[in-house]
Coordinates of C-alpha atoms in Angstrom, one line a residue:
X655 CA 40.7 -11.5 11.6
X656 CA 42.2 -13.5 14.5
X657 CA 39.7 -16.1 14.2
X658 CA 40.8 -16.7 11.2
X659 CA 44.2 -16.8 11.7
X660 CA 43.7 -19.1 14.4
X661 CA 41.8 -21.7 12.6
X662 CA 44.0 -21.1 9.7
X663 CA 47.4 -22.0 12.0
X664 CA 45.3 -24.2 13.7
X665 CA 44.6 -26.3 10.7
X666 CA 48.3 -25.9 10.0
X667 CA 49.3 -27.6 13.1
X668 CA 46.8 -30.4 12.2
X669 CA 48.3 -30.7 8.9
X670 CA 51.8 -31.2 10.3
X671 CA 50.7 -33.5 12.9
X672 CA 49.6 -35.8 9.8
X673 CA 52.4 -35.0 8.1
X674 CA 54.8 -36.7 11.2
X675 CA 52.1 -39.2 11.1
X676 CA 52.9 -39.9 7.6
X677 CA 56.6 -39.9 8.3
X678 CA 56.3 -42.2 11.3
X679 CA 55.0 -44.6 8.7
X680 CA 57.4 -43.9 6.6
X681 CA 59.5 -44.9 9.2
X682 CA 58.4 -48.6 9.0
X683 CA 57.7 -48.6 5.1
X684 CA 61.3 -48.1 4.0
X685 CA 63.4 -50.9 6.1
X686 CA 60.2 -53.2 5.5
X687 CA 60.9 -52.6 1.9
X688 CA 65.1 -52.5 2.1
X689 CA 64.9 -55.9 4.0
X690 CA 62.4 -57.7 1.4
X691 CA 59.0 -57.7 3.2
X692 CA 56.4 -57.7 1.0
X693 CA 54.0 -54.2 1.6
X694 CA 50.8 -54.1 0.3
X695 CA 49.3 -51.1 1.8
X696 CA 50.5 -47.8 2.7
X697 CA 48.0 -45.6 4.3
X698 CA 47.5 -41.8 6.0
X699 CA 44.4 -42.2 8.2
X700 CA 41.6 -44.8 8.7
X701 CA 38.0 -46.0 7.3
X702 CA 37.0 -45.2 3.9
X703 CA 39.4 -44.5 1.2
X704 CA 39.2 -41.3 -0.2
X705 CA 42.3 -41.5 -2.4
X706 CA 45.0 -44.2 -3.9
X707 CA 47.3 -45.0 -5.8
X708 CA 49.5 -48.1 -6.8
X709 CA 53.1 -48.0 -7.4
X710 CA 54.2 -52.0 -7.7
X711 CA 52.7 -54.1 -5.1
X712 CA 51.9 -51.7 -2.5
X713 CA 48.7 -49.0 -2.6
X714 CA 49.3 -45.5 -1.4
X715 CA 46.5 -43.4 0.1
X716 CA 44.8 -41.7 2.2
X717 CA 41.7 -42.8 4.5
X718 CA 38.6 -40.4 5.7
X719 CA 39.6 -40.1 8.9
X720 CA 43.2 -38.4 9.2
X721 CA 43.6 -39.3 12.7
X722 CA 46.5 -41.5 12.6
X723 CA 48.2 -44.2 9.9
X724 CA 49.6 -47.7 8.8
X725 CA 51.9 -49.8 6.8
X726 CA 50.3 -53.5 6.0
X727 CA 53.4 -56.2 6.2
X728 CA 52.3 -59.2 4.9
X729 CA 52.9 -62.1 6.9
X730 CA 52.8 -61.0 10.5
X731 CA 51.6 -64.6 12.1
X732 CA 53.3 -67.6 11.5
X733 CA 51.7 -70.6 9.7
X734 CA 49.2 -72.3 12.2
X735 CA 51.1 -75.2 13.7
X736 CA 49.5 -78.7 13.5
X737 CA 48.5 -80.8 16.7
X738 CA 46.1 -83.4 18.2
X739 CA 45.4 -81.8 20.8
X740 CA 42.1 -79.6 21.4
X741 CA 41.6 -75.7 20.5
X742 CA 41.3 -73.3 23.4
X743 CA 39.3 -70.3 22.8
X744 CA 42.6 -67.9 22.0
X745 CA 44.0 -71.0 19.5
X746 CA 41.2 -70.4 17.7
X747 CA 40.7 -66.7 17.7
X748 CA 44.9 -66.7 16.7
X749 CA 43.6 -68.9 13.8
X750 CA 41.1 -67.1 13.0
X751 CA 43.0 -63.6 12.3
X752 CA 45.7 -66.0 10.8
X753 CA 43.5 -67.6 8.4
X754 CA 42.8 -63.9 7.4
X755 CA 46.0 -62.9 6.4
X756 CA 46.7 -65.8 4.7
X757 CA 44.0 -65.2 2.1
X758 CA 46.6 -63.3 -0.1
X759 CA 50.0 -65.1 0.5
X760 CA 50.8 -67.0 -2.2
X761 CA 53.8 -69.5 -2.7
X762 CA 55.6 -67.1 -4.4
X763 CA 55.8 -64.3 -0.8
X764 CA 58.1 -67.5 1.0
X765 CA 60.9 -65.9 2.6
X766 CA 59.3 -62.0 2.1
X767 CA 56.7 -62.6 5.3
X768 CA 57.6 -60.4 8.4
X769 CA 58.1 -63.7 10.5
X770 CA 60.4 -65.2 8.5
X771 CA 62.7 -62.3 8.8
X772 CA 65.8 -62.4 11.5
X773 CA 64.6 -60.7 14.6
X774 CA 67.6 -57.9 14.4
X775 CA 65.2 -56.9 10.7
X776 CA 62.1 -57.1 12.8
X777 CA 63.4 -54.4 15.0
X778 CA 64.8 -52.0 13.0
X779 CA 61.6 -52.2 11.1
X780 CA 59.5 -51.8 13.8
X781 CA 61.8 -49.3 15.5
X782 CA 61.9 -47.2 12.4
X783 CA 58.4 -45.2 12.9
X784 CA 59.2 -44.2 16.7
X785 CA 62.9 -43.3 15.7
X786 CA 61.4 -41.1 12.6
X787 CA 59.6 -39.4 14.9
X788 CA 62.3 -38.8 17.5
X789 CA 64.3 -37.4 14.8
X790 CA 61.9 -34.5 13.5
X791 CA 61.8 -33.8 17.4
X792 CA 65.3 -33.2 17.4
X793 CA 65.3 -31.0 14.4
X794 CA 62.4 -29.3 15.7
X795 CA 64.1 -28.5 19.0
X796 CA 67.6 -28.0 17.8
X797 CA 66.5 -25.5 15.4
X798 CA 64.8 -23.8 17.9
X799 CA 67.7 -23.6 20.0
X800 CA 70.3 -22.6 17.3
X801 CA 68.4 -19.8 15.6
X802 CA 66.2 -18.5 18.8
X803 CA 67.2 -20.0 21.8
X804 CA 65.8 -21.1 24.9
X805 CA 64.5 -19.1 28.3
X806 CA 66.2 -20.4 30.9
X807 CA 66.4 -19.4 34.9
X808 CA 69.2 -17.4 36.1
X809 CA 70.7 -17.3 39.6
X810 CA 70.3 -13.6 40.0
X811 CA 67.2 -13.5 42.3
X812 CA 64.4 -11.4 40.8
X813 CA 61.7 -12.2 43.6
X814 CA 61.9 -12.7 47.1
X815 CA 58.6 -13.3 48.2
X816 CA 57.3 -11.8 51.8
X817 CA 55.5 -14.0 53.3
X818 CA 54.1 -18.3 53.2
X819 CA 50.8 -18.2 51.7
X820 CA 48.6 -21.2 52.2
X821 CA 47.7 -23.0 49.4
X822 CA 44.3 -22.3 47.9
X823 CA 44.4 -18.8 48.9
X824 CA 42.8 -16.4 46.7
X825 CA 43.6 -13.7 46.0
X826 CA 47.6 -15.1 46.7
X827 CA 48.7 -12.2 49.1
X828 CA 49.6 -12.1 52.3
X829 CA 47.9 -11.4 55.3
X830 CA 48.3 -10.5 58.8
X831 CA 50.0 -13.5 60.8
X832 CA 51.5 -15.2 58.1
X833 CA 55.1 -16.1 58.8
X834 CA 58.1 -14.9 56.7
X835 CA 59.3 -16.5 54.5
X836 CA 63.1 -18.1 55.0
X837 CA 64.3 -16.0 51.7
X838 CA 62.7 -13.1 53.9
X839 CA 64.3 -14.4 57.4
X840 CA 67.8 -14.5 55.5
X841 CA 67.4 -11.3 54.1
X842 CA 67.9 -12.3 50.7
X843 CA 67.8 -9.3 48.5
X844 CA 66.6 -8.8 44.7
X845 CA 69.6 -9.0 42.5
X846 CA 71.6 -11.0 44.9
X847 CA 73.3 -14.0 42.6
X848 CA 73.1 -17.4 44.9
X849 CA 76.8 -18.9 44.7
X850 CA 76.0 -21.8 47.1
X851 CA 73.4 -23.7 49.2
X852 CA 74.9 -25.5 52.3
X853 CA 78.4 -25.4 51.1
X854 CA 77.3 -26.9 47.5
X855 CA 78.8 -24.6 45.0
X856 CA 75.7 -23.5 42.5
X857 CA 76.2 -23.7 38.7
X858 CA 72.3 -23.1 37.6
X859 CA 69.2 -22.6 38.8
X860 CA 68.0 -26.4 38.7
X861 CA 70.6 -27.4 40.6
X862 CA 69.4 -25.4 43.7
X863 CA 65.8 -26.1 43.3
X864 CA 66.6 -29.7 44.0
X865 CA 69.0 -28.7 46.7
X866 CA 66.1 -26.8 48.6
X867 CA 63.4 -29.6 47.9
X868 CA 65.6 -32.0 48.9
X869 CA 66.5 -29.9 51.9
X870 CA 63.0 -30.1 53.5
X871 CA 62.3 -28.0 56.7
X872 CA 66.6 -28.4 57.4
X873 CA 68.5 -25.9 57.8
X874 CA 69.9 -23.8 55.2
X875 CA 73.5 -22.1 54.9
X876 CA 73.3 -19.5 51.8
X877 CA 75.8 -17.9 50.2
X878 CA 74.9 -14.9 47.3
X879 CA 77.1 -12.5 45.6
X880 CA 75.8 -8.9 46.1
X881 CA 77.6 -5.8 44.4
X882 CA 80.2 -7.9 43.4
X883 CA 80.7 -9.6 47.1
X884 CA 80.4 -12.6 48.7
X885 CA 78.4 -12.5 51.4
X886 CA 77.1 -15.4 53.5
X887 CA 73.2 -15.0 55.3
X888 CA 72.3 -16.0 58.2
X889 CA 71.1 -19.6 58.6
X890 CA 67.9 -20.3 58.5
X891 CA 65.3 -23.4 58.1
X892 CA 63.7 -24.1 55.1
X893 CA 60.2 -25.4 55.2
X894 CA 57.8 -28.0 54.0
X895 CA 55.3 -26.9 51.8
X896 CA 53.0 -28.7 49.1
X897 CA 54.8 -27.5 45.6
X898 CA 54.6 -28.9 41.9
X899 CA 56.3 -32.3 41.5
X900 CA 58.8 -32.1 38.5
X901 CA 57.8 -34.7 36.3
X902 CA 54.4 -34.5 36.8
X903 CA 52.9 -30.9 37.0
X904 CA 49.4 -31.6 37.5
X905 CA 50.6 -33.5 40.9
X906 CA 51.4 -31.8 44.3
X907 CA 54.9 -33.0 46.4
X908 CA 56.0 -31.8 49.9
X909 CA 59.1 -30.4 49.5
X910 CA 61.9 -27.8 50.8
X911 CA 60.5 -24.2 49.9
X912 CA 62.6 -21.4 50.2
X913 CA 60.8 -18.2 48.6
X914 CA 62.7 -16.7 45.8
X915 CA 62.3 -16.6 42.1
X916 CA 65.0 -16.8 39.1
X917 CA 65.3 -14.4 36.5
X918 CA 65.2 -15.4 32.8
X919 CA 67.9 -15.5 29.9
X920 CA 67.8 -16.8 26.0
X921 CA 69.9 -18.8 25.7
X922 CA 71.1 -20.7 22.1
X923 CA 72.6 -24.5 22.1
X924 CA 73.3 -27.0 19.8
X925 CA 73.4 -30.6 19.9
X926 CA 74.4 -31.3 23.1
X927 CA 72.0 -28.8 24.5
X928 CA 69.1 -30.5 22.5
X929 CA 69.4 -33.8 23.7
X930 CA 69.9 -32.8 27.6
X931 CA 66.4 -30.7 26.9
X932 CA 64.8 -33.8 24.8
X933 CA 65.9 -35.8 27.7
X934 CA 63.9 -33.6 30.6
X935 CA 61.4 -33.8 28.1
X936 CA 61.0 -37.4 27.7
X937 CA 61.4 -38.1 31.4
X938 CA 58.1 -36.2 32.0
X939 CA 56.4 -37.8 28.9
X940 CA 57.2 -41.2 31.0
X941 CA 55.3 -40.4 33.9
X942 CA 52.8 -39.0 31.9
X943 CA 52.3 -42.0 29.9
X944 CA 52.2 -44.1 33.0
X945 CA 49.1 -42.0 34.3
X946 CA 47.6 -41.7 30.7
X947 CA 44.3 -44.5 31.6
X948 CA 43.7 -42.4 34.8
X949 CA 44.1 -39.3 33.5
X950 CA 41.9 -39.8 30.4
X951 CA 39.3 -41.4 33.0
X952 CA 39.3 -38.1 35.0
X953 CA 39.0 -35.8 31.6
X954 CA 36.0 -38.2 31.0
X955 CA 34.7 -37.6 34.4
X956 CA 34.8 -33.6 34.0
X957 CA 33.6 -33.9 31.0
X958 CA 30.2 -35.5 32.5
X959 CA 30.2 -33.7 35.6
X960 CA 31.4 -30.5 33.9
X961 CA 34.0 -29.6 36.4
X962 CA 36.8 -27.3 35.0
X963 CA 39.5 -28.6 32.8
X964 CA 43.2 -29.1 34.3
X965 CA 45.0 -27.5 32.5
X966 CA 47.8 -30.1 32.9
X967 CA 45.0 -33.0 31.7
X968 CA 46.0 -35.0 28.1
X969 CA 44.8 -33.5 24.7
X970 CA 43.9 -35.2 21.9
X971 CA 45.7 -33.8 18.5
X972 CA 42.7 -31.9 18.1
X973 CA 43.1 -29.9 21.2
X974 CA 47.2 -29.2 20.8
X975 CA 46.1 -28.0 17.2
X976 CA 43.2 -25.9 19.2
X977 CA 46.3 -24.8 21.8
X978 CA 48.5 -24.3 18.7
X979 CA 46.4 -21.8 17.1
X980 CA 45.5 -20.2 20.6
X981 CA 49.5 -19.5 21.2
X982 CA 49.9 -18.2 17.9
X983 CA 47.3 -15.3 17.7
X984 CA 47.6 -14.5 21.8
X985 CA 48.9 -11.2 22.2
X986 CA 50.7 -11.9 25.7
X987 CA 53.6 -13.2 24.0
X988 CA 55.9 -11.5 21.5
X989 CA 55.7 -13.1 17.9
X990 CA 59.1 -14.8 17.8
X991 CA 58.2 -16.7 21.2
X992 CA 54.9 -17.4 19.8
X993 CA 56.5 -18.9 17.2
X994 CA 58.9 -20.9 19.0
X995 CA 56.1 -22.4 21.4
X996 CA 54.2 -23.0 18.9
X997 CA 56.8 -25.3 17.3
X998 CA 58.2 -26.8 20.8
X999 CA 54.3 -27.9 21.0
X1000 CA 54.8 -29.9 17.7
X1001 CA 58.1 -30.9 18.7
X1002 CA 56.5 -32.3 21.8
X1003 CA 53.9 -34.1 20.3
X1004 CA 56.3 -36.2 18.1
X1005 CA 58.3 -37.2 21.0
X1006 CA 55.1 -38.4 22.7
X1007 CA 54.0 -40.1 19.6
X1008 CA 57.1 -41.9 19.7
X1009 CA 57.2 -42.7 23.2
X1010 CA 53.8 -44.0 23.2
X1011 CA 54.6 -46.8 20.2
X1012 CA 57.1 -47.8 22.1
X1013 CA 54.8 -49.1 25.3
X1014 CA 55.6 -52.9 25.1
X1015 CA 51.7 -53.9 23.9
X1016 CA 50.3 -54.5 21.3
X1017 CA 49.1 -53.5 18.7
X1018 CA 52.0 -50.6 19.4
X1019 CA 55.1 -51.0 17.8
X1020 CA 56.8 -51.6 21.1
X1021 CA 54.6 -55.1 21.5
X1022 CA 56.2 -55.8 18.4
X1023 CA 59.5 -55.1 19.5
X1024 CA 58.9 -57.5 22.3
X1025 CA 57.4 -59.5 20.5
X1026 CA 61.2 -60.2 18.4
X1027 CA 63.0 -59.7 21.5
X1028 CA 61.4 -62.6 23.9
X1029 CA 61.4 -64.8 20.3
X1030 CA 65.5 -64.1 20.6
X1031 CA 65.3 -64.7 24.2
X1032 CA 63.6 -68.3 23.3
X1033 CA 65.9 -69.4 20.3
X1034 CA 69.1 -67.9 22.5
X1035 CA 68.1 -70.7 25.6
X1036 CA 66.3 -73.5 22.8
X1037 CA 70.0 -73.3 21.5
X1038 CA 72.0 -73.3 24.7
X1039 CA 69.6 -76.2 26.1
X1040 CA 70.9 -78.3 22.8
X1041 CA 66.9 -78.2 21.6
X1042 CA 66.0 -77.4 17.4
X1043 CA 64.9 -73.9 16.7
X1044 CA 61.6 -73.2 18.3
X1045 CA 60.5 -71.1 15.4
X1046 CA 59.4 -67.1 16.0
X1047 CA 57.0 -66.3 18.3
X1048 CA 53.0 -66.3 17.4
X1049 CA 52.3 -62.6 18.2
X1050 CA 48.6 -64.0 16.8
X1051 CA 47.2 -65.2 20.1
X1052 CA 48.4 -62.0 21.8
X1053 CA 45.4 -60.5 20.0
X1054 CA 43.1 -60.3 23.2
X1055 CA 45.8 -58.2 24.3
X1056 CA 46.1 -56.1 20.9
X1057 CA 42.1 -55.8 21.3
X1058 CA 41.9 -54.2 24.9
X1059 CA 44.7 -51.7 24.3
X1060 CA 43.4 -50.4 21.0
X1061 CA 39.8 -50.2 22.2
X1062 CA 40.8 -48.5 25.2
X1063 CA 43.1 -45.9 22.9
X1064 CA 40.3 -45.6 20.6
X1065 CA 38.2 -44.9 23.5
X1066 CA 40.0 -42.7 24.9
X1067 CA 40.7 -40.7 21.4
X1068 CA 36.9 -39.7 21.3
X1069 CA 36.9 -38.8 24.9
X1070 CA 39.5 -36.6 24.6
X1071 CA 38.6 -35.0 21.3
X1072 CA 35.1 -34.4 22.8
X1073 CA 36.1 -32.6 25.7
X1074 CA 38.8 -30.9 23.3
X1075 CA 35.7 -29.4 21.5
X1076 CA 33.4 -28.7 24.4
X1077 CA 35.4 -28.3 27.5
X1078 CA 38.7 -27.1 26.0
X1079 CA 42.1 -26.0 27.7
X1080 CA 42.1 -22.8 28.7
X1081 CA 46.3 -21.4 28.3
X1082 CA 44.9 -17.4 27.9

């Protein structure tokens, strides 16, 4: 019965993923549409069509292969421009795709091409899938917070550990000769509420983790509350020890370690809450995006050497839908937390969806995006400089670009979905 009920949630996580997928186009199709652009296509996957329908002079459908989506705007390249002088190699390959498109524009689509829009119309448009999916992010995340809440770490002290274990220890207990920890050394006691960390008054938990990180192997002045006094421990040093950096879990930092742990509250939010959250969030999708080609190379690796998975390592949407299912039928968790993880995980994936259209290439939306802004840029100093209008920019021989980062995401899909279905994360 579970397996079913994990491929049956499993394939509902798949199905909302397409659904945001669907949205995120959606995202694009409306402006496109409010601003004049003439849409031909509107499509839910890729390859062969299995399904479509025409509703004036765009064609709505879906493709074979429901891993991913997009909105045809007619009129992406401007018009080749004439010259003596010889072809280069990308000219021609520009002309080439150019002569493509041009095949259906017809006198009648002047002034409805994407490049003959303002650039401020270009960017809402190509902003719009991104933002669509930043906003069912929100939602996601705000509801979770106003009708559940969020755990989040005390300062009451529920764990003071006894002694330093050396990393790579196994079993993780402590042995004759290792040294006390500085928690220990204080005489930190479970319950104690920490007030203050070398005279920095303490409001939450965060706050003094970066406090002893930051702190290193100095010394440390801490002040707890304890059966409702204040009482102020004996100085001791904190010390250097290899712990999990921040933004990036799956990487190792020296930093200050003192050897305590929080405890845990729900706690509900609203707006304000959400976006401070979304905000953590999107710092560590950053740094995760700026390791995505080596981490998808290492995933590859494992997957050919069959080393064990990292459980920190990227997943395609197949392997959070796997995860998604996993969460919701594990019996560690009580159901209303499975629920909420479950949804946080969908939450997460359309704020990394929209994070990663926004990287600056193409064929991403955020090449786009660059691609209006540095044609403002141009026509801002053409202008200034007394010249005539430059025209917009010929995104067309940016195509060798447009080629490497979509092979190299299409590459990396299959890799990822591969060891998604042989090596898989392991959360339980």
């Amino acid at each position: 019965m579970n397996t079913l009920v994990l491929i049956g949630l499993a394939l509902l996580f798949f199905a909302l993923i397409m659904a945001s997928i669907a949205l995120h186009e959606i995202g694009h199709l409306v402006p496109a549409k409010l601003f004049g652009v003439k849409v031909t296509q509107y499509f839910v996957g890729f390859g062969r069509t299995i399904w479509s329908r025409k509703r004036g002079e765009t064609e709505y459908g879906f493709k074979m292969f429901p891993l991913g989506g997009y909105v045809r705007l007619v009129g992406m390249y401007p018009p080749e421009k004439q010259t003596d002088k010889p072809k280069g190699w990308l000219t021609r390959m520009a002309d080439q795709a150019r002569s493509y498109e041009y095949e259906e524009i017809s006198p009648s689509d002047d002034g409805r091409l994407f490049h003959q829009k303002p650039v401020w119309q270009k960017v809402i448009i190509m902003l719009g899938g991104p933002a669509m999916n930043v906003l069912l992010a929100f939602l996601i995340f705000l509801g979770i917070n106003f009708f559940h809440g969020t755990w989040q770490s005390t300062l009451e002290v529920t764990v003071v550990n006894d002694c330093v274990i050396p990393a790579g220890r196994v079993p993780a207990t402590c042995q004759d000769g290792d040294p006390q920890t500085p928690a220990k050394q204080a005489g930190m006691q479970v319950g104690d509420k920490v007030v203050a960390f070398n005279g920095h008054a303490i409001s939450n938990w965060n706050e003094l983790t970066d406090l002893i990180r930051a702190n290193r192997d100095g010394a440390a002045a801490i002040t707890v509350e304890r059966g409702g006094q204040v009482i102020e421990l004996p100085t001791v040093n904190t010390i250097i020890q290899p712990v999990s950096d921040k933004l990036d879990p799956s990487s190792r930092v020296e930093a200050g370690f003192l050897g305590v742990s929080p405890g845990r509250e729900l706690v509900r939010g609203g707006v304000i809450e959400t976006a401070g959250q979304m905000w953590n969030t999107t710092q560590m999708s950053v740094v995760a995006l700026a390791s995505f080609p080596s981490r998808v190379w290492n995933v590859g690796v494992g997957l050919v050497t069959g080393a064990e998975r990292d459980i920190n390592s990227p997943i395609s949407v197949v392997g959070a839908s796997r995860v998604a299912g996993e969460i919701a039928v594990s019996d560690s968790l009580p159901v209303e937390d499975r629920a909420v993880t479950w949804l946080s995980l969908l939450g997460s994936v359309n704020l990394f969806v929209a994070l990663l259209n926004l990287v600056p290439l193409l064929p991403l939306d955020g090449g786009h995006v660059a691609g209006a802004l540095y044609e403002a840029l141009r026509r801002g100093i053409a202008r200034l400089r007394g010249r005539g209008d430059p025209g917009p920019v010929d995104t067309a021989k940016m195509l060798p670009v447009a080629y490497v980062v979509g092979g190299f995401l299409l590459i990396g899909g299959v890799v990822l979905i591969l060891a998604d279905i042989i090596s898989p994360i392991k959360l339980f």
